[in-house]
Amino acid sequence: MSSPAVEVESLFKTFGDFHAVNDVSFSVAPGELFGFLGPNGAGKTTTISILCTLLQLSAGSARVAGFDVATQPNQVRSNIGLVFQEITLDDYLTGAENLKFHAVLYGCPPSQVKERTAPLLEMVGLTDRADQQVRFYSGGMKRRLEIARGLLHAPRVLFLDEPTIGLDPQTRLHIWDYVDQLRQREATTMFLTTHYMDEAERCDRIAIIDQGRIVAIDTPDALKASIGTDVVTIQTSDDAAAREQIIQVLGVTGDLTDDGLRLKVTDGEAFVPRLFDRLDTGVRNVNVRRPSLDDVFIEYTGRDIRDAEASTNDKFRSTAMARGLRKS
Amino acid sequence: MAKTFIPDSNPDPVAVPTPSLSTMHHEGPLLRNFRAMLMVWRRDIIRLFRMPTRIITGIAQPILFLFVLGAGLESAVGANGAAGVDYQQYLFPGILAMSVLTSALFSAIAIVWDREFGFLREMLVAPVRRSTLVLGKALGGGSVSVIQGLVLVVLAPIVGVSFTVASFFEMLFFLLLLAFSLTAFGIVVASRMQRMESFQMVMALVLQPMLFLSGAIFPLNALPKWLAVITRLNPATYGVDAIRRVILPQAAPLEILGSVVPLWFDALVTLGFGVAMLALAVKLFGKTE
C-alpha cells in the first residue's frame, strides 16, 4: 500500500510547438485528496486525460494505481473512476440504465448490476428518480449520478475534473458532502482539478499549475504560510499616487488591482495606524486579512486566477511577459 | 429546464456501504467484452424507441420517393417499366435499401453526437477493447436501420409486391447484411468527422451519391459506360441488387460485362465491404479523441 496512487515524472505533452504540459512531476499518496489548481488552459485537463489513458504522453512517465499509463492502459482503466468536466451521461437512458451500461462495461455480470447500483443510487439520493430519463434531471442530479457512476466499479483512484463547474453553491456543497463522506468510508484516492479556491482549500495537498508547469505544490496551509505576510488592501481617491507615496514613506511596494491597492506586510494590524498617519491621500476603505489561496496563486503566477482565465486565449507569450515584468 | 436548485428528494447523505473491490467478480475477458458489446447494442435499440420521431422521419423520405417520385416516373417511363417490372415495384426494394442506408449512416454518425456530449469518452475509458465498442455500435446501428426498413414492408401490398415466408427471410438476411456493412462504413466516416455540422457535407458527398448510384432508383444494366463503371464500384449496389432479386424474382438482375452477377457474389461483396470497414473503423475509432 505504500506505493503512490499516482506517480508522474517529467511529463510532457506537446501539440505542435505548444507545450500543454511542460515537465510536470508529482506523486499522490493512497487515500489522499490531491488538487490541481489553475486557470482554464493551464494543462489540468490535459494531464488528467493522460493519466486516464485518453491522451498519449509526449515524454516522461506516469503510473496510476501502480500501472504504467503508456504500456498498461487497460489495467489503469480498470482501476480508475472518472467524473468529467462536462456531463457524459446518455440523456435518453434512465439513471439506472446509465449505471448499468457502465457496470457491464467494467465487467460486472448483468445479474449483479442491481445489487451494486442500488446502494450507490441511495447514497446520491436518486433512488426515487432512477427510472426516469436523465434529460429530465437537474444539473445537480446529473452530477451526483456521475459521481455514483465513477464509484461503481470501486476504483482505487477517482479523478474529478472540475466536478462542480456550472453548479449553484448549494449543489456544490451537497457534492462536497458526498465526497467527504466517501473519503471517510472508502479511503479512495481522489484527484481533483478546480479553479475554485474554496474547493482547493479542502484538499490535503494542492499543486498550482500555470502554463503547463507546476509552480508550487504543498498543503494549503503551508502554501499560505510560504507567503509569510498579511495582505492589506486599501481603496483611496488616487491609488496610483498613494502607491508612490507609500513606497517613499513606508518602504512598501503595493500592487494595483481591481480591488484597490494591495500591500503585503508582516503585521497588518500594526501597519494600518502607521498608514493612516503618513498617507495624505484620502482612504475610503481598508481590509486586512491573512493570505488566502488567491494570494498564493497571485504570488506564484503573477496573476489573479480571474485575470488568468481572461487571458487564456493569448496564453502563449503575453502572460509570460507580464510575469517577467512584475518580478523585475 | 429551470436552473433553480430543487431540493429533490435528497435528504442528508446516508451512510450506505458500497461494495468493495474484492466483491467485483472478475471473469474472462472474452465474456466481459461480449457482454459489453451487447450493452452498446442495447443502448442503440433503447434510444430508437425513446425517440419515436426518428422512426417517422426515417420513413417519410422513402414514402415520398415511393409514391411521389415513383408515381411520377412511372408515367414517364411508361408501361415498359424498369428492368422488366412496374416502376413502383422496381422502386420498392430501392426504398428499403434507401431507408437502411440513411439510418445506418445516421446511427453511426450519432458517434459524433456522443463525442460532442462526452458519452464517447465514457465508453473509450472503459476497460474493454476498441473492437468491442465498434462491433457493438455496428450491430446496434445495423439493427436500428433494419427495424426502420421493416416498418416500410407494410407498404408492399399497396404497390403490388407480395412476400412468401422464404422471400421475407431472405430479404431480412440481406437487409441485415447491408445494414451492418453500411453502419461499419458510417463509423469510419464518423471517426473522421470532427463536428456535427459536417453532416450536411456527408449527406451530399457520401449518402446521396451512394444511393443514386446503387440501382435503388434506376436500373443499372443500360447505362452509359462511365456511369456503369461507377455503379459497379459502389459497394451498396450489390446489397440493393440482392434485396431486389429476392423480393422481385422477375426483375432483371445486375450484370457485369454482360454476365449476370450471382446472388452469392452480392452477399460476398456486401460482407467483404462490411468486414473491411469494420477493421478500418477499429483502427480509426481509438484515435478519435
Coordinates of C-alpha atoms in Angstrom, one line a residue:
Chain A
M1 CA 0.0 0.0 0.0
S2 CA 3.0 2.3 0.4
S3 CA 3.5 2.8 -3.4
P4 CA 1.9 6.0 -4.6
A5 CA -1.5 6.0 -6.1
V6 CA -0.4 8.4 -8.9
E7 CA 3.2 8.9 -9.8
V8 CA 4.2 11.3 -12.6
E9 CA 7.8 12.0 -13.7
S10 CA 8.9 14.7 -16.1
L11 CA 5.7 14.6 -18.0
F12 CA 5.4 16.5 -21.3
K13 CA 2.6 16.9 -23.7
T14 CA 3.2 18.8 -26.9
F15 CA 0.7 20.0 -29.5
G16 CA 2.8 21.3 -32.4
D17 CA 5.2 23.6 -30.7
F18 CA 2.9 24.4 -27.8
H19 CA 3.8 22.7 -24.5
A20 CA 0.4 22.0 -22.9
V21 CA 2.2 20.0 -20.1
N22 CA 5.7 21.1 -19.6
D23 CA 7.9 18.9 -17.4
V24 CA 5.4 18.0 -14.7
S25 CA 6.4 15.7 -11.8
F26 CA 4.4 14.9 -8.6
S27 CA 3.1 11.9 -6.7
V28 CA -0.2 11.3 -4.8
A29 CA -0.3 9.1 -1.8
P30 CA -3.0 6.4 -1.4
G31 CA -6.1 7.9 0.2
E32 CA -5.0 11.4 -0.4
L33 CA -7.3 14.2 -1.7
F34 CA -5.0 15.9 -4.2
G35 CA -5.9 19.0 -6.1
F36 CA -4.8 20.7 -9.3
L37 CA -5.4 24.4 -9.1
G38 CA -5.1 26.6 -12.1
P39 CA -7.0 28.6 -14.7
N40 CA -8.5 27.1 -17.8
G41 CA -5.9 26.1 -20.4
A42 CA -3.2 25.7 -17.7
G43 CA -2.9 22.0 -18.6
K44 CA -5.1 20.4 -15.9
T45 CA -7.4 18.5 -18.2
T46 CA -4.6 17.5 -20.5
T47 CA -2.7 16.0 -17.5
I48 CA -5.8 14.2 -16.3
S49 CA -6.5 12.9 -19.8
I50 CA -3.1 11.4 -20.0
L51 CA -3.5 9.8 -16.5
C52 CA -6.8 8.3 -17.7
T53 CA -5.2 6.9 -20.9
L54 CA -7.3 9.1 -23.1
L55 CA -4.4 11.0 -24.4
Q56 CA -0.8 9.8 -25.2
L57 CA 2.0 11.5 -23.4
S58 CA 4.8 13.1 -25.4
A59 CA 7.6 12.3 -23.0
G60 CA 8.2 11.3 -19.4
S61 CA 6.3 8.6 -17.5
A62 CA 3.1 8.3 -15.4
R63 CA 1.8 5.4 -13.3
V64 CA -1.7 5.2 -11.9
A65 CA -2.6 2.6 -9.2
G66 CA 0.8 1.0 -9.9
F67 CA 0.3 0.6 -13.7
D68 CA 2.0 2.5 -16.5
V69 CA -0.4 4.6 -18.5
A70 CA 1.5 4.1 -21.7
T71 CA 2.1 0.3 -21.6
Q72 CA -0.8 -0.9 -19.4
P73 CA -3.8 1.2 -20.3
N74 CA -6.3 -1.5 -19.7
Q75 CA -5.2 -2.1 -16.1
V76 CA -5.2 1.6 -15.5
R77 CA -8.7 1.9 -16.8
S78 CA -10.0 -0.9 -14.6
N79 CA -8.6 0.9 -11.5
I80 CA -9.8 4.4 -12.1
G81 CA -13.1 6.3 -11.9
L82 CA -13.8 9.4 -13.8
V83 CA -16.1 12.4 -13.3
F84 CA -15.5 14.6 -16.4
Q85 CA -15.8 18.3 -16.6
E86 CA -18.8 18.0 -18.9
I87 CA -21.7 15.8 -18.3
T88 CA -21.1 12.4 -20.0
L89 CA -24.4 10.7 -19.4
D90 CA -26.8 9.4 -22.1
D91 CA -29.8 11.7 -21.8
Y92 CA -32.1 9.2 -23.3
L93 CA -31.3 6.4 -20.9
T94 CA -32.6 6.4 -17.3
G95 CA -30.3 6.9 -14.4
A96 CA -30.4 3.2 -13.7
E97 CA -29.6 2.4 -17.3
N98 CA -26.7 4.7 -17.4
L99 CA -25.3 2.9 -14.3
K100 CA -26.0 -0.5 -15.8
F101 CA -24.2 0.5 -19.0
H102 CA -21.2 1.5 -17.0
A103 CA -21.3 -1.6 -14.7
V104 CA -21.4 -4.0 -17.6
L105 CA -18.6 -2.2 -19.5
Y106 CA -16.5 -2.5 -16.4
G107 CA -17.1 -6.3 -16.1
C108 CA -20.0 -6.6 -13.7
P109 CA -22.2 -9.6 -14.6
P110 CA -25.7 -8.4 -15.5
S111 CA -27.2 -10.4 -12.7
Q112 CA -25.3 -8.4 -10.1
V113 CA -25.9 -5.0 -11.6
K114 CA -28.9 -4.2 -9.3
E115 CA -27.1 -5.1 -6.0
R116 CA -24.2 -2.9 -7.0
T117 CA -26.1 0.1 -8.3
A118 CA -28.8 0.3 -5.6
P119 CA -26.6 1.4 -2.7
L120 CA -24.9 4.0 -4.8
L121 CA -28.2 5.4 -6.0
E122 CA -29.2 5.5 -2.4
M123 CA -26.0 7.3 -1.5
V124 CA -26.5 10.1 -4.0
G125 CA -30.3 10.3 -3.2
L126 CA -31.5 9.3 -6.6
T127 CA -33.3 6.0 -5.8
D128 CA -36.7 7.6 -6.5
R129 CA -35.6 9.0 -9.8
A130 CA -33.6 6.1 -11.0
D131 CA -36.1 5.0 -13.7
Q132 CA -36.5 8.5 -15.2
Q133 CA -34.6 9.5 -18.3
V134 CA -31.6 11.6 -17.5
R135 CA -32.8 14.5 -19.7
F136 CA -35.4 15.3 -17.0
Y137 CA -32.7 15.6 -14.3
S138 CA -31.4 18.9 -12.9
G139 CA -27.7 19.7 -13.3
G140 CA -27.0 18.7 -9.7
M141 CA -28.8 15.4 -10.1
K142 CA -26.7 14.6 -13.2
R143 CA -23.5 15.4 -11.3
R144 CA -24.5 13.2 -8.5
L145 CA -25.4 10.4 -10.8
E146 CA -22.0 10.8 -12.5
I147 CA -20.2 10.6 -9.1
A148 CA -22.2 7.4 -8.3
R149 CA -21.1 6.0 -11.7
G150 CA -17.5 7.0 -11.1
L151 CA -17.5 4.9 -8.0
L152 CA -19.5 2.0 -9.3
H153 CA -16.5 -0.3 -10.1
A154 CA -14.8 0.6 -6.7
P155 CA -11.9 2.4 -8.3
R156 CA -8.6 2.9 -6.5
V157 CA -8.2 6.5 -7.8
L158 CA -11.2 8.7 -8.6
F159 CA -10.5 11.6 -11.0
L160 CA -12.8 14.6 -10.6
D161 CA -12.2 17.1 -13.4
E162 CA -13.9 20.3 -12.3
P163 CA -16.8 18.3 -10.7
T164 CA -18.8 21.3 -9.6
I165 CA -18.4 23.6 -12.6
G166 CA -21.6 25.4 -13.5
L167 CA -23.5 24.3 -10.4
D168 CA -25.2 26.5 -7.9
P169 CA -23.5 26.9 -4.5
Q170 CA -26.0 24.7 -2.7
T171 CA -25.5 21.8 -5.0
R172 CA -21.7 22.3 -4.8
L173 CA -21.9 21.9 -1.0
H174 CA -24.0 18.8 -1.4
I175 CA -21.5 17.2 -3.7
W176 CA -18.7 18.1 -1.3
D177 CA -20.7 16.4 1.5
Y178 CA -20.7 13.2 -0.6
V179 CA -17.0 13.5 -1.4
D180 CA -16.0 14.0 2.3
Q181 CA -18.2 11.1 3.3
L182 CA -16.8 8.8 0.7
R183 CA -13.3 9.6 1.7
Q184 CA -14.1 8.7 5.3
R185 CA -15.6 5.4 4.3
E186 CA -13.7 4.2 1.3
A187 CA -10.3 5.7 1.6
T188 CA -10.4 6.2 -2.2
T189 CA -7.6 8.4 -3.5
M190 CA -9.1 11.4 -5.2
F191 CA -7.5 13.6 -7.8
L192 CA -9.4 16.8 -8.3
T193 CA -8.9 19.7 -10.7
T194 CA -10.6 23.0 -9.9
H195 CA -10.3 26.7 -10.3
Y196 CA -12.4 27.4 -7.2
M197 CA -10.2 28.5 -4.3
D198 CA -12.7 27.2 -1.6
E199 CA -12.5 23.7 -3.2
A200 CA -8.7 23.8 -3.3
E201 CA -8.8 24.6 0.4
R202 CA -10.4 21.2 1.1
C203 CA -7.5 19.2 -0.4
D204 CA -4.8 17.5 1.5
R205 CA -2.3 18.9 -0.9
I206 CA -2.6 21.1 -4.0
A207 CA -0.4 21.8 -7.0
I208 CA -0.7 25.2 -8.6
I209 CA -0.4 24.7 -12.3
D210 CA 0.1 27.5 -14.7
Q211 CA 1.0 27.4 -18.4
G212 CA 1.8 23.7 -18.3
R213 CA 4.1 23.8 -15.3
I214 CA 3.6 23.1 -11.6
V215 CA 4.7 26.3 -9.9
A216 CA 4.0 25.3 -6.3
I217 CA 3.0 22.1 -4.5
D218 CA 2.2 21.7 -0.8
T219 CA -0.7 21.6 1.7
P220 CA -3.0 24.7 1.5
D221 CA -1.7 25.9 4.9
A222 CA 1.9 25.5 4.0
L223 CA 1.4 27.4 0.8
K224 CA -0.3 30.2 2.6
A225 CA 2.4 30.3 5.2
S226 CA 5.1 30.4 2.5
I227 CA 3.9 33.9 1.6
G228 CA 4.5 34.8 5.2
T229 CA 2.7 38.1 5.2
D230 CA -0.7 39.7 5.8
V231 CA -2.5 41.3 2.9
V232 CA -3.7 44.9 3.4
T233 CA -6.0 46.2 0.6
I234 CA -6.9 49.9 0.6
Q235 CA -9.1 51.9 -1.7
T236 CA -8.2 55.6 -2.0
S237 CA -9.2 58.6 -4.1
D238 CA -6.0 58.1 -6.1
D239 CA -4.5 54.6 -5.8
A240 CA -1.5 55.3 -8.1
A241 CA -0.5 58.4 -6.1
A242 CA -1.0 56.5 -2.9
R243 CA 1.2 53.7 -4.1
E244 CA 4.1 56.1 -4.8
Q245 CA 3.8 57.8 -1.5
I246 CA 3.7 54.5 0.4
I247 CA 6.9 53.4 -1.3
Q248 CA 8.6 56.6 -0.3
V249 CA 7.4 57.0 3.3
L250 CA 6.8 53.4 4.4
G251 CA 9.1 51.5 2.0
V252 CA 6.3 49.0 1.0
T253 CA 5.6 48.4 -2.7
G254 CA 2.0 47.7 -3.4
D255 CA 0.2 46.1 -6.4
L256 CA -2.6 48.0 -8.2
T257 CA -5.5 45.6 -8.6
D258 CA -9.2 45.8 -9.4
D259 CA -10.0 45.7 -5.7
G260 CA -7.7 48.5 -4.9
L261 CA -4.0 48.8 -3.8
R262 CA -2.8 45.6 -2.3
L263 CA 0.1 45.7 0.1
K264 CA 2.0 42.7 1.7
V265 CA 3.2 43.5 5.2
T266 CA 4.4 41.4 8.1
D267 CA 1.9 42.7 10.7
G268 CA -1.2 44.0 9.1
E269 CA -2.9 45.3 12.3
A270 CA 0.1 47.3 13.3
F271 CA 0.6 48.6 9.8
V272 CA -2.8 50.2 9.3
P273 CA -2.4 53.0 12.0
R274 CA 1.0 53.9 10.6
L275 CA -0.5 54.1 7.1
F276 CA -3.2 56.5 8.2
D277 CA -0.6 58.6 10.0
R278 CA 1.6 59.0 7.0
L279 CA -0.7 59.0 4.0
D280 CA -2.2 62.2 2.5
T281 CA -4.5 60.6 0.0
G282 CA -8.0 60.0 1.3
V283 CA -8.5 56.4 2.3
R284 CA -12.0 55.2 1.6
N285 CA -11.7 51.5 2.6
V286 CA -9.3 49.2 4.4
N287 CA -9.2 45.5 4.5
V288 CA -6.6 43.4 6.5
R289 CA -6.5 39.6 6.2
R290 CA -4.3 36.6 6.3
P291 CA -3.2 35.3 2.9
S292 CA -5.7 33.2 1.0
L293 CA -5.0 30.7 -1.7
D294 CA -5.9 33.6 -4.1
D295 CA -2.9 35.4 -2.8
V296 CA -0.8 32.3 -3.1
F297 CA -1.9 32.0 -6.7
I298 CA -1.0 35.6 -7.4
E299 CA 2.3 35.2 -5.7
Y300 CA 3.4 32.2 -7.7
T301 CA 1.9 33.1 -11.1
G302 CA 1.9 36.9 -11.0
R303 CA -1.8 37.0 -11.9
D304 CA -5.2 36.8 -10.3
I305 CA -6.9 33.5 -11.3
R306 CA -9.7 35.5 -12.9
D307 CA -7.2 37.5 -15.0
A308 CA -5.6 34.3 -15.9
E309 CA -8.9 33.0 -17.1
A310 CA -9.4 36.1 -19.2
S311 CA -6.1 35.7 -20.9
T312 CA -6.3 32.0 -21.7
N313 CA -6.6 32.9 -25.4
D314 CA -3.3 34.6 -25.6
K315 CA -1.7 32.1 -23.2
F316 CA 1.5 31.7 -25.3
R317 CA 3.7 34.7 -24.6
S318 CA 1.9 37.7 -23.3
T319 CA 1.3 36.3 -19.8
A320 CA 4.8 35.1 -19.5
M321 CA 5.9 38.6 -20.3
A322 CA 3.6 40.1 -17.7
R323 CA 5.1 37.8 -15.2
G324 CA 8.6 38.8 -16.1
L325 CA 7.7 42.5 -15.8
R326 CA 6.2 42.1 -12.4
K327 CA 9.1 40.2 -11.0
S328 CA 11.7 42.7 -12.1
Chain B
M1 CA -35.1 23.4 -17.9
A2 CA -35.2 25.8 -14.9
K3 CA -31.8 26.5 -13.5
T4 CA -33.0 26.8 -9.9
F5 CA -32.0 24.3 -7.3
I6 CA -34.8 22.0 -6.3
P7 CA -34.0 20.1 -3.1
D8 CA -35.0 16.9 -5.0
S9 CA -35.8 14.2 -2.5
N10 CA -32.2 14.5 -1.4
P11 CA -32.0 14.2 2.3
D12 CA -28.8 14.2 4.3
P13 CA -26.4 11.7 2.7
V14 CA -26.9 8.4 4.3
A15 CA -24.1 6.1 5.0
V16 CA -24.6 3.1 2.7
P17 CA -21.8 0.6 2.4
T18 CA -20.5 0.4 -1.2
P19 CA -19.2 -2.9 -2.4
S20 CA -15.5 -3.1 -2.1
L21 CA -13.2 -4.1 -4.8
S22 CA -13.0 -7.6 -3.6
T23 CA -16.7 -8.2 -4.4
M24 CA -16.1 -7.3 -8.0
H25 CA -16.3 -10.6 -9.9
H26 CA -13.6 -10.9 -12.5
E27 CA -14.5 -13.0 -15.4
G28 CA -12.8 -14.0 -18.6
P29 CA -12.1 -11.0 -20.8
L30 CA -13.9 -12.7 -23.7
L31 CA -17.2 -12.9 -21.8
R32 CA -16.8 -9.4 -20.5
N33 CA -16.2 -8.0 -23.9
F34 CA -19.1 -9.9 -25.3
R35 CA -21.5 -8.5 -22.7
A36 CA -20.1 -5.0 -23.2
M37 CA -20.8 -5.4 -26.9
L38 CA -24.4 -6.4 -26.2
M39 CA -24.7 -3.4 -23.9
V40 CA -23.6 -1.0 -26.6
W41 CA -26.0 -2.7 -29.0
R42 CA -28.9 -2.4 -26.5
R43 CA -28.3 1.2 -25.9
D44 CA -28.9 1.9 -29.6
I45 CA -32.2 0.0 -29.5
I46 CA -33.4 1.7 -26.4
R47 CA -32.6 5.1 -27.8
L48 CA -34.5 4.3 -31.0
F49 CA -37.7 3.6 -29.1
R50 CA -37.3 6.6 -26.9
M51 CA -37.2 8.8 -29.9
P52 CA -40.3 7.9 -32.0
T53 CA -39.9 10.9 -34.1
R54 CA -36.8 9.4 -35.5
I55 CA -38.8 6.4 -36.9
I56 CA -41.3 8.8 -38.5
T57 CA -38.6 11.0 -40.2
G58 CA -36.8 7.8 -41.2
I59 CA -39.7 6.6 -43.2
A60 CA -41.0 9.9 -44.5
Q61 CA -38.4 10.3 -47.2
P62 CA -38.7 6.7 -48.6
I63 CA -42.5 7.1 -48.7
L64 CA -42.1 10.3 -50.6
F65 CA -39.8 8.6 -53.1
L66 CA -42.1 5.6 -53.5
F67 CA -45.4 7.4 -54.0
V68 CA -44.4 10.7 -55.5
L69 CA -41.3 10.1 -57.4
G70 CA -42.5 6.5 -58.1
A71 CA -45.9 7.5 -59.5
G72 CA -44.4 10.5 -61.4
L73 CA -41.6 8.5 -63.1
E74 CA -43.9 5.5 -63.7
S75 CA -45.9 7.7 -66.0
A76 CA -42.7 8.9 -67.7
V77 CA -41.1 5.5 -68.3
G78 CA -44.5 4.2 -69.4
A79 CA -45.8 0.6 -69.5
N80 CA -42.4 -0.9 -70.2
G81 CA -41.4 -0.2 -66.6
A82 CA -37.9 -0.8 -65.3
A83 CA -35.9 -4.0 -65.5
G84 CA -39.0 -5.8 -66.6
V85 CA -41.3 -4.8 -63.7
D86 CA -43.6 -1.9 -63.0
Y87 CA -41.5 1.1 -61.9
Q88 CA -43.1 1.5 -58.4
Q89 CA -42.5 -2.2 -57.8
Y90 CA -38.9 -1.7 -59.0
L91 CA -38.6 1.2 -56.6
F92 CA -39.9 -0.7 -53.6
P93 CA -36.7 -2.7 -52.8
G94 CA -34.9 0.5 -53.6
I95 CA -36.6 2.4 -50.8
L96 CA -36.0 -0.4 -48.3
A97 CA -32.3 -0.1 -49.1
M98 CA -32.6 3.7 -49.0
S99 CA -34.1 3.6 -45.6
V100 CA -31.3 1.2 -44.4
L101 CA -28.6 3.3 -46.0
T102 CA -29.9 6.5 -44.4
S103 CA -30.4 5.2 -40.9
A104 CA -27.3 3.1 -40.9
L105 CA -25.2 6.2 -41.7
F106 CA -27.2 8.3 -39.3
S107 CA -26.8 5.9 -36.3
A108 CA -23.1 5.7 -37.0
I109 CA -22.8 9.4 -37.2
A110 CA -24.5 9.6 -33.8
I111 CA -21.0 8.8 -32.6
V112 CA -20.2 12.4 -33.4
W113 CA -23.0 13.5 -31.1
D114 CA -21.6 11.1 -28.5
R115 CA -18.3 12.8 -28.8
E116 CA -19.8 16.3 -28.5
F117 CA -21.8 15.3 -25.5
G118 CA -18.9 13.4 -23.9
F119 CA -20.5 10.0 -23.8
L120 CA -17.9 8.6 -26.2
R121 CA -15.3 9.3 -23.6
E122 CA -17.2 7.3 -21.0
M123 CA -17.1 4.4 -23.5
L124 CA -13.4 4.9 -24.6
V125 CA -12.2 4.9 -21.0
A126 CA -13.8 1.6 -20.1
P127 CA -11.5 -1.4 -19.8
V128 CA -12.9 -3.1 -23.0
R129 CA -11.3 -3.4 -26.4
R130 CA -12.0 -0.8 -29.1
S131 CA -13.2 -3.6 -31.4
T132 CA -15.8 -4.5 -28.8
L133 CA -17.2 -1.0 -28.9
V134 CA -17.1 -0.8 -32.7
L135 CA -18.7 -4.2 -33.1
G136 CA -21.5 -3.3 -30.6
K137 CA -22.0 0.0 -32.5
A138 CA -22.2 -1.7 -35.9
L139 CA -24.7 -4.2 -34.6
G140 CA -26.7 -1.5 -32.9
G141 CA -26.8 0.8 -35.9
G142 CA -27.5 -2.2 -38.1
S143 CA -30.4 -3.4 -36.0
V144 CA -31.9 0.1 -35.8
S145 CA -31.8 0.5 -39.5
V146 CA -33.3 -2.9 -40.2
I147 CA -36.2 -2.0 -37.8
Q148 CA -36.6 1.2 -39.8
G149 CA -36.6 -0.7 -43.1
L150 CA -39.1 -3.3 -41.8
V151 CA -41.6 -0.5 -41.0
L152 CA -41.8 0.1 -44.8
V153 CA -42.6 -3.5 -45.5
V154 CA -46.3 -2.8 -44.7
L155 CA -46.4 -0.7 -47.8
A156 CA -45.6 -3.6 -50.0
P157 CA -49.3 -4.6 -50.9
I158 CA -50.1 -1.0 -52.0
V159 CA -47.6 -1.2 -54.8
G160 CA -48.4 -4.8 -55.6
V161 CA -45.4 -6.5 -54.0
S162 CA -46.0 -9.7 -52.1
F163 CA -43.8 -11.9 -50.0
T164 CA -43.5 -15.6 -49.3
V165 CA -42.2 -16.7 -45.9
A166 CA -39.0 -17.7 -47.6
S167 CA -38.6 -14.4 -49.6
F168 CA -39.3 -12.4 -46.4
F169 CA -36.5 -14.1 -44.5
E170 CA -34.1 -13.9 -47.5
M171 CA -34.8 -10.2 -47.7
L172 CA -34.3 -9.9 -43.9
F173 CA -30.9 -11.6 -44.2
F174 CA -29.7 -9.2 -47.0
L175 CA -31.2 -6.2 -45.2
L176 CA -29.2 -7.1 -42.1
L177 CA -26.0 -7.7 -44.1
L178 CA -26.4 -4.4 -45.9
A179 CA -27.3 -2.5 -42.7
F180 CA -24.3 -4.0 -40.8
S181 CA -21.9 -3.1 -43.7
L182 CA -23.2 0.4 -44.1
T183 CA -23.1 1.1 -40.4
A184 CA -19.4 -0.1 -40.3
F185 CA -18.8 2.3 -43.2
G186 CA -20.7 5.0 -41.3
I187 CA -18.4 4.5 -38.2
V188 CA -15.4 5.1 -40.4
V189 CA -17.0 8.3 -41.7
A190 CA -17.9 9.4 -38.2
S191 CA -14.4 8.8 -36.9
R192 CA -13.1 11.2 -39.5
M193 CA -15.8 13.8 -38.7
Q194 CA -15.0 16.4 -36.1
R195 CA -18.3 18.2 -35.8
M196 CA -21.9 17.5 -36.4
E197 CA -22.0 20.5 -38.8
S198 CA -20.2 18.4 -41.4
F199 CA -23.3 16.1 -41.6
Q200 CA -24.7 18.1 -44.5
M201 CA -21.5 17.5 -46.4
V202 CA -21.6 13.8 -45.7
M203 CA -25.2 13.8 -47.0
A204 CA -24.2 15.5 -50.2
L205 CA -20.9 13.8 -50.9
V206 CA -21.5 10.3 -49.5
L207 CA -25.0 9.4 -48.8
Q208 CA -26.8 10.7 -51.9
P209 CA -24.2 9.6 -54.5
M210 CA -24.1 6.2 -52.8
L211 CA -27.9 6.0 -53.0
F212 CA -28.3 7.3 -56.6
L213 CA -25.5 5.0 -57.9
S214 CA -26.7 1.9 -56.2
G215 CA -29.6 0.9 -58.5
A216 CA -32.1 1.8 -55.9
I217 CA -33.8 4.3 -58.1
F218 CA -33.0 3.3 -61.7
P219 CA -31.8 0.0 -63.4
L220 CA -28.0 -0.3 -63.9
N221 CA -27.8 -2.5 -67.0
A222 CA -28.4 0.0 -69.8
L223 CA -26.2 2.9 -68.6
P224 CA -23.5 4.9 -70.4
K225 CA -20.1 3.2 -69.8
W226 CA -18.7 5.7 -67.3
L227 CA -21.8 5.6 -65.2
A228 CA -21.9 1.8 -65.4
V229 CA -18.4 1.6 -64.1
I230 CA -19.1 3.9 -61.1
T231 CA -22.2 2.0 -60.1
R232 CA -20.3 -1.3 -60.1
L233 CA -17.6 0.2 -57.8
N234 CA -20.3 1.3 -55.4
P235 CA -20.4 -1.4 -52.6
A236 CA -24.1 -0.6 -51.9
T237 CA -25.0 -1.7 -55.4
Y238 CA -24.7 -5.4 -54.5
G239 CA -26.8 -5.3 -51.4
V240 CA -29.5 -3.4 -53.3
D241 CA -29.4 -6.0 -56.1
A242 CA -29.7 -8.9 -53.7
I243 CA -32.7 -7.4 -51.9
R244 CA -34.5 -6.7 -55.2
R245 CA -33.8 -10.2 -56.5
V246 CA -35.3 -11.9 -53.5
I247 CA -38.3 -9.7 -53.4
L248 CA -38.9 -9.4 -57.2
P249 CA -37.5 -12.6 -58.8
Q250 CA -39.0 -11.4 -62.2
A251 CA -36.8 -8.2 -62.2
A252 CA -33.6 -8.3 -64.3
P253 CA -30.6 -9.0 -62.1
L254 CA -27.4 -6.9 -62.0
E255 CA -24.9 -7.6 -64.8
I256 CA -21.2 -7.0 -65.0
L257 CA -19.7 -7.0 -68.6
G258 CA -22.8 -8.7 -69.9
S259 CA -22.9 -11.6 -67.4
V260 CA -25.4 -11.9 -64.5
V261 CA -23.9 -11.4 -61.0
P262 CA -24.7 -14.5 -58.9
L263 CA -26.5 -13.9 -55.6
W264 CA -23.6 -15.3 -53.6
F265 CA -21.4 -12.7 -55.1
D266 CA -23.7 -10.0 -54.0
A267 CA -23.6 -11.4 -50.5
L268 CA -19.8 -11.8 -50.6
V269 CA -19.1 -8.2 -51.7
T270 CA -21.5 -6.8 -49.1
L271 CA -20.0 -8.9 -46.3
G272 CA -16.4 -8.2 -47.5
F273 CA -17.0 -4.5 -47.6
G274 CA -18.6 -4.6 -44.1
V275 CA -15.6 -6.6 -42.6
A276 CA -13.1 -4.3 -44.3
M277 CA -14.9 -1.2 -43.0
L278 CA -15.1 -2.8 -39.5
A279 CA -11.4 -3.4 -39.4
L280 CA -10.8 0.2 -40.5
A281 CA -13.3 1.5 -38.0
V282 CA -11.5 -0.3 -35.2
K283 CA -8.2 1.3 -36.3
L284 CA -9.7 4.8 -36.5
F285 CA -12.0 4.7 -33.6
G286 CA -9.3 4.7 -31.0
K287 CA -7.8 7.9 -32.4
T288 CA -11.0 9.9 -32.3
E289 CA -10.0 11.8 -29.1

